Each structure stands twice: as C-alpha cells, then as structure tokens.
XYZ file of C-alpha atoms in Angstrom:
572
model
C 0.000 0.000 0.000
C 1.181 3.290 -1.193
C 2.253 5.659 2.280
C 1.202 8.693 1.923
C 3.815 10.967 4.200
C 2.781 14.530 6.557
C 5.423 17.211 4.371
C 5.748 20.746 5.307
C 4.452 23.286 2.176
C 7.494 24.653 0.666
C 6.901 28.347 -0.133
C 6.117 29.369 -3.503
C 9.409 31.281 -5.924
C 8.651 34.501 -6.305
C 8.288 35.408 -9.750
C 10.224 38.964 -10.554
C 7.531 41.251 -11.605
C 10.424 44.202 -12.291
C 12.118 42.901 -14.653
C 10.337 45.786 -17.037
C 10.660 48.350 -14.646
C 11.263 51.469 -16.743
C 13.966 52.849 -13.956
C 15.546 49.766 -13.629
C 16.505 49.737 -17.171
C 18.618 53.046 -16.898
C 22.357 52.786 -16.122
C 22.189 49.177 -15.732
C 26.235 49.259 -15.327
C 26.443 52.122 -12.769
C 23.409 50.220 -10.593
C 25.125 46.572 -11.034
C 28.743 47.983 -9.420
C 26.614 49.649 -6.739
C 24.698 46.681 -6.005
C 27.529 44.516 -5.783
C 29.300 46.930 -3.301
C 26.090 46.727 -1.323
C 25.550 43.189 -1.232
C 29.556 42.379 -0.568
C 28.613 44.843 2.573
C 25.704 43.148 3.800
C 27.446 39.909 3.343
C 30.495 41.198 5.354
C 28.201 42.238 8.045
C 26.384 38.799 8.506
C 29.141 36.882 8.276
C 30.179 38.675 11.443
C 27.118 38.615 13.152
C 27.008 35.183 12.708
C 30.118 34.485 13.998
C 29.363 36.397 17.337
C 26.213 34.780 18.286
C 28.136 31.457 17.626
C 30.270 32.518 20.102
C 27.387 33.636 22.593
C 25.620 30.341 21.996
C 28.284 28.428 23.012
C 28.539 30.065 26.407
C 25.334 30.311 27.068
C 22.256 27.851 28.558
C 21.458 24.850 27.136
C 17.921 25.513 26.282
C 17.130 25.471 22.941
C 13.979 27.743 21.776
C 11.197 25.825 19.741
C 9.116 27.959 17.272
C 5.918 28.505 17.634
C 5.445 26.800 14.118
C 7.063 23.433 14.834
C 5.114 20.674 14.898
C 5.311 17.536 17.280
C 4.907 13.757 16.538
C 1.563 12.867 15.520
C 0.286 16.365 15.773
C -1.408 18.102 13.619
C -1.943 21.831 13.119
C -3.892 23.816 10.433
C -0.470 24.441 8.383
C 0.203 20.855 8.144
C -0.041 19.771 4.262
C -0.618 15.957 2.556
C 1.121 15.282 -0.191
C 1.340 18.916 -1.435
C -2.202 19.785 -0.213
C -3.398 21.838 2.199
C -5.013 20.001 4.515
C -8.445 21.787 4.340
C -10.282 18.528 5.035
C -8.899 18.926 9.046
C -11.414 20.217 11.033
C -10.388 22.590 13.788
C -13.978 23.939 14.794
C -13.972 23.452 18.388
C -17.773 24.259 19.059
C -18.929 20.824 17.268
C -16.096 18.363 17.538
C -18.651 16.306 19.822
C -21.880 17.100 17.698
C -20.668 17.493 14.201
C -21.672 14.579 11.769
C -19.137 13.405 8.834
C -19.575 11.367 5.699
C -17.835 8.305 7.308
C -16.483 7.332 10.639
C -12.715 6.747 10.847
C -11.136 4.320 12.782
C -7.452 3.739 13.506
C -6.762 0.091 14.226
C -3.994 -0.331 16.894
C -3.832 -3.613 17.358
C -5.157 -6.820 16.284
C -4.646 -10.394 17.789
C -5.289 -13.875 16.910
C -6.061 -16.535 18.769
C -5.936 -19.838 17.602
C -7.791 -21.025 20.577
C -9.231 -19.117 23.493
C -10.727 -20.003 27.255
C -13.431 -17.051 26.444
C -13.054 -15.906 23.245
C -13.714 -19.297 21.283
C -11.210 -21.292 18.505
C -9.434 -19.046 15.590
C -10.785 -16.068 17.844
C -9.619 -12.066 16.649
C -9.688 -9.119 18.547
C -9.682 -5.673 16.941
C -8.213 -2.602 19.063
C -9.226 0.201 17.962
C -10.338 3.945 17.979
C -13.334 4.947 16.609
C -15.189 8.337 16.230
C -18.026 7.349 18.394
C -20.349 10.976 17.468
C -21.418 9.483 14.112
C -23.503 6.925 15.393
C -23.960 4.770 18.814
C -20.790 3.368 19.129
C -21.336 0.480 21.557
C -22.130 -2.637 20.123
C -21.774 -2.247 16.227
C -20.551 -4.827 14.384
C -17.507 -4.545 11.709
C -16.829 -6.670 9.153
C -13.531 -8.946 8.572
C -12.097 -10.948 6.489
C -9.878 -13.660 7.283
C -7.790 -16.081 4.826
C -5.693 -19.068 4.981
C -3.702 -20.696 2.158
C -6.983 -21.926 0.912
C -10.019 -19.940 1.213
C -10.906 -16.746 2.875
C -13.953 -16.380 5.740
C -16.091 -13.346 6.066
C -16.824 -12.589 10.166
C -19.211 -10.055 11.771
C -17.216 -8.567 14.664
C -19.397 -7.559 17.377
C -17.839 -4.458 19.457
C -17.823 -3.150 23.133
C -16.497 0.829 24.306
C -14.581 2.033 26.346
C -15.970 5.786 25.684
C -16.433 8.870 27.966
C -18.286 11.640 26.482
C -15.844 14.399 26.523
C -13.600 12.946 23.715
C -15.045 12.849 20.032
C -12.637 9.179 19.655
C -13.390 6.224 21.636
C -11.046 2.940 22.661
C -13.577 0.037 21.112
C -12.648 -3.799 20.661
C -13.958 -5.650 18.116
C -14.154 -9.365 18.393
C -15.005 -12.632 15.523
C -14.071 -15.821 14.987
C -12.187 -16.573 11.801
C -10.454 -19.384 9.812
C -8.253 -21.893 10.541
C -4.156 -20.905 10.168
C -5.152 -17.314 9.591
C -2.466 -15.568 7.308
C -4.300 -12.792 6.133
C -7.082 -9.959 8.271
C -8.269 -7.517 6.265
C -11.425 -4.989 7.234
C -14.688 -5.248 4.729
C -17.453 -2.792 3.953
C -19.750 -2.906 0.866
C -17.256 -4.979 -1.137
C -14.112 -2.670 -0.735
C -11.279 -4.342 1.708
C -8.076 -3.526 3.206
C -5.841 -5.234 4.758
C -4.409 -4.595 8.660
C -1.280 -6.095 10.495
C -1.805 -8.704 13.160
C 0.086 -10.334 16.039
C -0.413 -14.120 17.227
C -1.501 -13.346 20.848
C 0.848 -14.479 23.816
C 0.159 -18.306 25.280
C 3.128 -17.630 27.762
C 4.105 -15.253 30.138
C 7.275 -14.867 32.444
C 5.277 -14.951 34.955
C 1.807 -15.607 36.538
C 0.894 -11.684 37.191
C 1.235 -9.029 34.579
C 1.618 -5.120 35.464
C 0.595 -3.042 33.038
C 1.582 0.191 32.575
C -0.080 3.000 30.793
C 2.425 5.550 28.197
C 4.860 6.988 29.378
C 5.472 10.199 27.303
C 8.938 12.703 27.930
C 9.435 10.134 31.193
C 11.983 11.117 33.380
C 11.024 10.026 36.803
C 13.725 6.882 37.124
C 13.385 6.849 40.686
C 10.004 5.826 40.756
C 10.581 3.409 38.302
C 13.186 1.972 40.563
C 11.370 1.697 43.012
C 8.483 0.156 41.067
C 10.125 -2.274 39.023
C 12.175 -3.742 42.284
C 9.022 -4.172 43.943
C 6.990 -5.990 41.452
C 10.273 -8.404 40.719
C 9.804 -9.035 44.847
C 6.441 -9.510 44.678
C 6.298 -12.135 41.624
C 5.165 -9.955 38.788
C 6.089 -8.971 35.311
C 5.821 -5.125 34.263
C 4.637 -4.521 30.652
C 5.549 -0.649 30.022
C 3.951 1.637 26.983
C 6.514 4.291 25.766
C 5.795 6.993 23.582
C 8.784 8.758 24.520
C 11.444 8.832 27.180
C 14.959 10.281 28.559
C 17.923 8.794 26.344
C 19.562 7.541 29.710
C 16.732 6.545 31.374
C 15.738 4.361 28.248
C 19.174 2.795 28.628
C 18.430 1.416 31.950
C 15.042 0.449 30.980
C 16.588 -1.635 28.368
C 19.138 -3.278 31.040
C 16.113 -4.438 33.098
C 14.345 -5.964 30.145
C 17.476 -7.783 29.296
C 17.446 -8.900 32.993
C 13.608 -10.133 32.421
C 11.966 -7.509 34.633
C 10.001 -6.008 32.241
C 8.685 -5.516 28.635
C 8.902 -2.392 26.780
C 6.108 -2.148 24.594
C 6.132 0.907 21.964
C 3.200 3.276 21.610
C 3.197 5.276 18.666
C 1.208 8.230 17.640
C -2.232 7.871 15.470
C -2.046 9.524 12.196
C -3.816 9.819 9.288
C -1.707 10.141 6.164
C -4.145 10.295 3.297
C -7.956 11.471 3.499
C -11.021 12.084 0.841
C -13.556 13.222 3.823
C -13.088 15.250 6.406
C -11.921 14.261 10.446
C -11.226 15.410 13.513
C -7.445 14.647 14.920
C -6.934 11.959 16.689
C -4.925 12.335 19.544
C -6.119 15.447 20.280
C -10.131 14.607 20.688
C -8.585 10.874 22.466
C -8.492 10.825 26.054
C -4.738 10.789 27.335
C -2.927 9.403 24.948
C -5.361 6.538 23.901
C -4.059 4.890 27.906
C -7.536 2.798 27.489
C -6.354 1.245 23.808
C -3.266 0.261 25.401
C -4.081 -1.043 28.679
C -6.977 -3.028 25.938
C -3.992 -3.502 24.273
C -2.204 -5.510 27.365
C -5.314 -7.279 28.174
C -5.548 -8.469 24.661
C -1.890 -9.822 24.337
C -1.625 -11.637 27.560
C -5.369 -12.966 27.852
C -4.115 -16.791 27.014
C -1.071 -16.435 28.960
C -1.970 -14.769 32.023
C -3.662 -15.524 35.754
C -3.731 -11.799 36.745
C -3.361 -8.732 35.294
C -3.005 -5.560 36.849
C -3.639 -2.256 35.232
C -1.369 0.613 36.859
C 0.236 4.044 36.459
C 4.071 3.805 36.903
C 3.943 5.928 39.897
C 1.051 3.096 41.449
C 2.607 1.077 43.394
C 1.232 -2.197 45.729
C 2.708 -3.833 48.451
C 1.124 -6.743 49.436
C -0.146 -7.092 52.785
C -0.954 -10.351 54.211
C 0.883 -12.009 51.361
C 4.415 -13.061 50.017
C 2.756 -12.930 46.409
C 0.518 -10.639 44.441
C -0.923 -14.382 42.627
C -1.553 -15.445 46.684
C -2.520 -11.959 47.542
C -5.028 -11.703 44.273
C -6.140 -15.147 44.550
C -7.025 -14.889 48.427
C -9.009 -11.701 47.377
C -10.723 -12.945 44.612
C -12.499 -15.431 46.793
C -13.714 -12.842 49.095
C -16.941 -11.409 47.171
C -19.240 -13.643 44.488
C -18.843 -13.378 41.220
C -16.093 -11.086 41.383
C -15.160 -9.700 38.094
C -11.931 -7.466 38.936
C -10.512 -6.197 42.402
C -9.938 -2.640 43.091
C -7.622 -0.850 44.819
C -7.746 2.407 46.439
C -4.743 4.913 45.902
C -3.574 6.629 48.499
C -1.754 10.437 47.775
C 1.828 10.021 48.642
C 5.502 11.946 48.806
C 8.633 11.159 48.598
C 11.520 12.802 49.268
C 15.087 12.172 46.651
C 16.909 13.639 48.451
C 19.750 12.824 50.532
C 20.417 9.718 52.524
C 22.692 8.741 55.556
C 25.341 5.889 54.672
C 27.839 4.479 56.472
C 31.638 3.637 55.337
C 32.729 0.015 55.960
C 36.093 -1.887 54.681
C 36.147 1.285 52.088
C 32.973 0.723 50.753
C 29.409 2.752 51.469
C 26.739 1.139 52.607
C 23.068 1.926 53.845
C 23.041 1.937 57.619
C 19.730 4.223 58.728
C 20.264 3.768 61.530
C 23.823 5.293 62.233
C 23.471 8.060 60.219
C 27.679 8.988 59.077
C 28.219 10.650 55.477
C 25.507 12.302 53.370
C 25.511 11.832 49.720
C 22.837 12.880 47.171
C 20.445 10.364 46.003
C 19.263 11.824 42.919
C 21.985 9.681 41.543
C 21.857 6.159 40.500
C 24.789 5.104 42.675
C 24.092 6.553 45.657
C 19.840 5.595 45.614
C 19.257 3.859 48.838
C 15.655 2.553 49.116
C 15.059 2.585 53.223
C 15.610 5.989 52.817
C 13.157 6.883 50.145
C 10.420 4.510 51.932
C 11.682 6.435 55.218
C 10.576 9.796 53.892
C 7.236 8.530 52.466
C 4.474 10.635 53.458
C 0.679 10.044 53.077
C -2.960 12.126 52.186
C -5.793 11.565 50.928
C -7.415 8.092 49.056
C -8.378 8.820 45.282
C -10.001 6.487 42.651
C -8.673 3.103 42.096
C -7.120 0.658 39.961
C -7.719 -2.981 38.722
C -6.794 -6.164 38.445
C -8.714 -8.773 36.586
C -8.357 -12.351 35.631
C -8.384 -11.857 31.758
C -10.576 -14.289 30.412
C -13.771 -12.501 32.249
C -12.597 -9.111 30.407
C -11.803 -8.499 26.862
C -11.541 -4.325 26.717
C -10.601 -1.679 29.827
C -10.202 1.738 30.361
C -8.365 3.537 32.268
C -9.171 2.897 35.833
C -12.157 -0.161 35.857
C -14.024 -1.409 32.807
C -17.560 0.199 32.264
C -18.030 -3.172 30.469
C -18.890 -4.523 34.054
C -21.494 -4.078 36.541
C -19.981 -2.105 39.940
C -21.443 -5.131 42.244
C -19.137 -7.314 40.808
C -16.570 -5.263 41.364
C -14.575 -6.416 45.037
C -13.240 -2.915 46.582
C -10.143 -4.294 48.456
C -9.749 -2.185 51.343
C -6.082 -2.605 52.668
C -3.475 -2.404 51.278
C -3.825 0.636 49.025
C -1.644 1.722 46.155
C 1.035 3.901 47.246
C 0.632 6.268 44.490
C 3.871 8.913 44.484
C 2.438 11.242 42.399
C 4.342 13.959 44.311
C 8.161 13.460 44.119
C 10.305 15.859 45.994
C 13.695 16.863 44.721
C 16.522 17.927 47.787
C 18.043 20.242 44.980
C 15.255 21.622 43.045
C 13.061 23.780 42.908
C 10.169 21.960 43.704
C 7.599 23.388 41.676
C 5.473 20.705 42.221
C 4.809 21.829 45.645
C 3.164 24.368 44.865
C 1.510 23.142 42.279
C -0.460 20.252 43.807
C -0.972 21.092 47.337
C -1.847 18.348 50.026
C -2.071 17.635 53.683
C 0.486 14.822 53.931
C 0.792 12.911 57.288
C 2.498 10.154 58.386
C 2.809 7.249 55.756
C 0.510 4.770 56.875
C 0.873 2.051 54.711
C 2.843 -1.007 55.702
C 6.012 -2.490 54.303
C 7.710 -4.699 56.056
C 10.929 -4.578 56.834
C 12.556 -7.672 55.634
C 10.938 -6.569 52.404
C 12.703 -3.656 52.195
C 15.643 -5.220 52.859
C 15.520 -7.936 50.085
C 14.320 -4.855 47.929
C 17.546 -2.664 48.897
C 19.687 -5.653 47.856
C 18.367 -6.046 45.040
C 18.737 -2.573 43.789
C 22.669 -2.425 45.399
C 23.086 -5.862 43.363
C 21.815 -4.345 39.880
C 23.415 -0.589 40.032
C 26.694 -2.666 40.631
C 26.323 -3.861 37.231
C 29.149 -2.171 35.379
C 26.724 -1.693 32.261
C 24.069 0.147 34.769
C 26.658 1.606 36.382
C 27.483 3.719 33.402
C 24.294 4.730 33.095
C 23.669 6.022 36.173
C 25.976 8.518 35.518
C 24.339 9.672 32.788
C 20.543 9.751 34.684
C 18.841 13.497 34.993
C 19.313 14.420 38.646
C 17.089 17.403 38.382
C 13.353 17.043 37.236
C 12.431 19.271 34.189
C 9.889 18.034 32.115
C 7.828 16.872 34.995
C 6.584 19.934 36.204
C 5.957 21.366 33.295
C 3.656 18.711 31.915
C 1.519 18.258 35.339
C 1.124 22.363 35.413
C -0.171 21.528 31.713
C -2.327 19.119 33.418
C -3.374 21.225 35.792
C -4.343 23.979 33.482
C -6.127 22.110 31.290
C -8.128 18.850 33.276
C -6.873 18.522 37.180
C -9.293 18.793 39.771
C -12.026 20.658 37.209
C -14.999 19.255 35.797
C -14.266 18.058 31.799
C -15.029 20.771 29.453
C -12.891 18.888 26.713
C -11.446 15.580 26.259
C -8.318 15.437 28.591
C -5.123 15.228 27.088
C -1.634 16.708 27.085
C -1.759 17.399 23.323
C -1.267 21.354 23.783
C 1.445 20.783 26.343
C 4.196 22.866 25.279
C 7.383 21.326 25.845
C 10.623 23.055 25.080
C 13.294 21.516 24.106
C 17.166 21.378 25.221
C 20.418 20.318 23.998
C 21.429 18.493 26.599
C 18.165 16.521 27.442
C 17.513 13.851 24.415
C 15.015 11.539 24.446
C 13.729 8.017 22.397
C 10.705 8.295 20.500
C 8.642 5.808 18.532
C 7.719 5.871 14.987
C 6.270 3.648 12.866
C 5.096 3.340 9.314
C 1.586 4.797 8.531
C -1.156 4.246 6.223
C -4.850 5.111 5.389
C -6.834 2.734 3.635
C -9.543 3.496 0.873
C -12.245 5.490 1.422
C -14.946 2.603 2.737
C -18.535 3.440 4.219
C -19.434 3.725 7.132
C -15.592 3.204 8.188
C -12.737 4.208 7.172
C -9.211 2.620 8.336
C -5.711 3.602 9.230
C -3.095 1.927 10.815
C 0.162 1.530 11.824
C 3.028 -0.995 11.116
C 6.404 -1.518 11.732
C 7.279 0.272 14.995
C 10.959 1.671 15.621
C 12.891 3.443 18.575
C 13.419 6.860 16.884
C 15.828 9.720 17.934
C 15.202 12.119 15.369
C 11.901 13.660 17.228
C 13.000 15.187 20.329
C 11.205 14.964 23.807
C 7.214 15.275 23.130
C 4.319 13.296 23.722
C-alpha cells in the first residue's frame, strides 16, 4: 500500500515582476557595481554577526527555543499539508467536535490479535483494538466486518464491538471481536465490497510470569526513581511489568533496556495515530482521544496476555502495591478474589503520597558505602543512580488523601478496559479491596530543586501509613545495590537526569487544562508545550503509517512496523 507521508508546504518562488521596470533599465552598469558593493557589505556584516552569536551560543544555557510553528509527533496543526495539499479537510472547529456529523467514521486500528484457541473468546478467535469516532452513530455494540484467509479460502466474520468511551472525547477505545479461519495468514477490514488489509500479532500463550503489570504511556518520562522503586518491587512480589513508551529520557531508556534484558520487564512501543491520506473530512486523533489513547493500550495488554496470564493488573508507573498479608501478588489476588461472588476485577484504592530524593545517611565500611539508617555517618545525594538507597526513600514517604482506584482482573472474564475499571462490568461485581492501598507517588520531591510541584499540587500529607515490612525492604535494597553494581548500569547512572524538568511542566499543563475541574474537553496533554534542550535527548517511537480506501461507514488507518526513533525530540 502506497504511504502517503505529513510534508511541510514549501513556499512558492517569487516570480520577478520588475524585470520591465522602466527605472531599472537606466544605467544598468552604474546600478550593477553599486549593487555589488552593497551586497559584498551586507554579506560582510552577517558573516560577522554570525560568527558572534556562535560565540554567545556556546557560552550560554542549554535551552534550545522551539518555534511557535514546529510541529510535534503525531500532531497536527492547520499548516500541516498531505502530499502537497493543504489540509483543508482537518477540522479545527472546536464548538462541534462532539456534535458534528461526517460522511464516514474513521477508525485507527492499533492492534489486532489472533487466537488460535481461546478459554473465552472461542477457537481461531480475533480481537480488533481500535479507535473509533463514536459521534457518528452509537458506538457500543456495532458490528464490523472482517475478512480472514488461509492458504486456501478466505472467511467473512461479523465482529461484534464493546467501548470504552467517555463523552468528553469525540474518539473512543472500542474492541472488536469474531471468529475466523483456521491458520489465519491474512485480516483484512470489509465494507460494501471494498477491503483492506491490517497487520496482526499471534496473541501471547506464555508469560514470564503468573501476574502481569501493566503500565499506561509513558510520554517525555523522566522520573527513574520511581521506576526503581516500582520495578524492584513488582520483581519481589512475583510480577512482570509490561511498560507503553511513547517517549522517554535517552539515559533513562538505557536502563530500561538493562532491566528488560534482565527479564523484569517488557517495553512495549506506543506510537502516535495519524492519518496520512484522506477524501472526507476528520477530527485529529490524539487530540479529541483521552490521554494518549491509555484505554487502547491497557486493551492492548489485556488483549496480548489474555491466554497467557492468571492476573493482570492495570497501573500508572507511579502506582505502586505492596502486598499485605501475602508473600505474592498471585496469593494476595487469589485470596481476594475469593472474598466477594462473582467477582469480576478487584480494586484498589490509591492513596496520595511523597517522597523525598533527596539525601540519605550511609555508612563507610572496609572502604565501601553502605546503607546503615540507623547510624546516620556521610551524606551523599540520592538523585543519583549510585548513591539511591531505598530505606531511605520509603523512610521519607508521606501520606494524604485516598483517590479512585485501579484494577486487576483475571483476563478471560474481560476483553476491553479503560483507564481505571471497565464500564463493560457491573460495579457489584466489582470487590473494593480495602487494605493495602496503592502507594501512588504522584508527588516526588527533589533535595536540589526547585520543587515546583509543591506548589503546584498542594496536600495535607501525614504520616505514611501504609505497611512495608521490613525484611521486604531489605531484600528490595539488595536487590537494587546488586543491579546498580552492574558495570553496564553503572554507566548509566551517571548519565541519569538528577534534576526534574519536564515533569513539572507537563503536570502544570495538566493542571491547566483537566486537574481537579470538571471536563469541558477531552483530557489530554496534546497542547502541552514542551521546550526543548540540547542536553536533554530523548527516544521516541515511529512507525510506518497508512490510510486505507475510502470505505462506508468506516474508514481505516493503521500503523506498522514500529521503531525506537531519535530524530523527534522529547514530546508526547
């Protein structure tokens, strides 16, 4: 399929419309020598100028000033062309982007699985993740039409569909769900005889191990500490973390890739939705989606791990649990599960927390520093990899208020969520676990910062009062101390941000926009601005995109082909 690629307009060439000019054609000698004097001048003068702010540049910040006309991945403004036409078939209206009604609905497809067999879902089973404009019609329950094919024949399937909508946001996370042929090769989506064809996976039948964490985009992610603390707790606990990445820190990425290599965790890309090519007109997508499509790809986790999973959890990275009565989150979830009937998922409340990294209190032993909290000797900053001590940080943990919760299901009773419980499931089933709660450290606290945050989201914390026990902890801090040795992480750490910078700036965003309001739009971080700086790269995904014929009542677009990129910069 021919991809049809987002290009900036070039500008037009002038044409020269004084070529006749009657003045111009008098003493053409005389006016050539005095041009040329002027424009050696001018070109005299730049050269120079250029040359000092070179020089200033050099020895000055870091920062690196983003015009106002740039564009970020998977964005799309009203300059934006396709294929060397303005893109007049965007619409930008912002008084009917939830009432407006279009020729045809588009869809982007994000993932697809197939199931050969299925505990719930039946034998040569496919599930469609997708995101649909749901003001067209009544998006919950239609059915789409598929195609599947073998070597031999080809099998059309109704696929009946469930939401995942909220009513603020013109796109909503649906899966679609048939059964198809035998040895599928081939999916392609049918309406009214016109097909195209869509990528597909072969869904997961293992897992590395029993529970599955997953985690919702990360986008510009920075906050290393909490993923330290995160990832070393579910590896204690017995679970595997499955982590969506839009973008993140170069360095940071680094060490995420050393703990996948180590089996802690998958990284799973998340790339932008685009449409390259349109005949009828649309809405964006990521801007009328709600934050970042984190419903498609928590869906998305559900989907791939159904066969292969006995729990899956569905978490922010800065959600963490701590099992209480428990060595396991499978003997912790399983004991819970058998509390209520006909539980469908278990939720748990999130408690408000802080955390201070900041500096901790080690002791020097045989030459080497180690964590002693309770003699207190030299003080070294912990905003650095090598020097991250995790009594300390749990230590300075302070607690507020409880806030909505998060779930964990056994998959086969679920086959779409969104982005806290499923609305595809009545509350009664729903078992509200009340201790533990997630220790959610939404409020990190630098000891050499500024701190913006403080002011920014302003709680009553207390004392933590949550419970981790201390031999925990211990097997935790070893753990980490065992890893950072790693001469390969080791490295790395020195090359971790020690100062937060895009994380203030993207929860004042938040703020401004969503945070502790009632919706007015669909929430997203889509007119975030985020500067950029020389000195603070980041990994971004891309992937190949394409838009498939123009097909009533849907219209497709997809994605294949995903790729760490460093060529965007740090944006969502």
């Amino acid at each position: 399929m021919k991809q049809i690629n987002v290009k900036y307009s070039p500008l037009p060439h002038i044409k020269d419309s004084y070529a006749n000019h009657p003045y111009l054609c008098l003493g053409k000698q005389k006016l050539f020598i005095l041009s040329t004097v002027i424009v050696i001048i001018f070109l005299l003068y730049c050269s120079k100028k250029s040359e000092l702010f070179e020089t200033s540049t050099e020895s000055s910040s870091h920062f690196v000033e983003t015009e106002s006309s740039s564009i970020s991945p998977g964005f799309v403004y009203s300059d934006v062309v396709f294929n060397g036409t303005k893109a007049d078939l965007l619409l930008t209206n912002e008084s009917d982007r939830l009432t407006k009604i279009l020729p045809v609905s588009h869809v982007f497809i994000v993932s697809a699985y197939y199931y050969p067999t299925s505990k719930s879902l039946g034998k040569n089973a496919v599930a469609i993740n997708m995101v649909v404009d749901s003001k067209n019609f009544k998006v919950d329950h239609s059915n789409y039409n598929i195609v599947g094919s073998n070597e031999t024949h080809s099998e059309l399937s109704v696929a009946e569909s469930q939401s995942e909508a909220i009513k603020m946001c013109r796109y909503a996370p649906v899966v679609a769900r048939a059964n198809s042929v035998d040895r599928m090769s081939k999916l392609e989506m049918e309406s009214e005889g016109v097909k195209v064809e869509i990528p597909f996976k072969l869904a997961r039948y293992t897992a590395p191990k029993p529970v599955i964490i997953c985690i919702s985009p990360q986008f510009v992610a920075e906050q290393w500490q909490i993923f330290l603390m995160h990832v070393h707790v579910a590896h204690r606990f017995g679970a595997h973390m499955h982590i969506y990445i839009i973008s993140i820190v170069n360095a940071f990425f680094d060490l995420m890739k050393e703990y996948e290599t180590m089996g802690y965790l998958t990284m799973e890309k998340w790339v932008k939705m685009k449409i390259t090519n349109s005949e009828t007109p649309y809405f964006e997508l990521n801007l009328n989606t709600e934050l970042r499509n984190q419903a498609g790809a928590l869906s998305d986790c559900l989907l791939q791990y159904k066969e292969a999973a006995e729990f899956i959890a569905f978490f922010d990275m800065d959600d963490i649990l701590v099992p209480l009565n428990y060595p396991t989150y499978l003997q912790e979830f399983t004991a819970e599960w058998q509390v209520q009937e006909n539980t469908t998922s278990l939720i748990y409340g999130r408690r408000e927390h802080e955390f201070v990294k900041g500096m901790i209190h080690v002791l020097i032993r045989s030459g080497q520093v180690l964590p002693d909290p309770v003699r207190p000797g030299l003080k070294l900053n912990s905003e650095r990899l090598s020097e991250f001590n995790f009594h300390e940080l749990v230590a300075s943990l302070r607690s507020s208020l409880v806030k909505a919760g998060k779930s964990v299901v056994k998959p086969a009773l679920h086959n779409s969520t969104w982005i806290h419980v499923s609305h595809r499931e009545a509350a009664s089933t729903r078992h509200n676990v009340a201790h533990p709660r997630l220790i959610h450290v939404q409020r990190p606290i630098q000891k050499h910062g500024n701190n913006e945050i403080k002011a920014l989201w302003k709680f009553d914390f207390k004392a933590f009062n949550e419970t981790i026990k201390e031999e925990d902890i211990q097997a935790i801090e070893v753990d980490i101390w065992r890893v950072r040795n790693i001469s390969s992480i080791a490295e790395i750490g020195t090359r971790l941000p020690s100062v937060d910078y895009y994380f203030p700036i993207v929860f004042k965003c938040y703020l401004d926009e969503f945070y502790g309001r009632a919706l007015t739009k669909c929430p997203n971080a889509e007119r975030c601005k985020l500067p950029q700086r020389s000195d603070y790269k980041c990994i971004h995904t891309d992937a190949e995109y394409f838009s498939g014929p123009t097909m009533k009542p849907f219209t497709y677009h997809f994605s294949d082909n995903p790729v760490w990129s460093k060529d965007y910069g740090c944006y969502q």
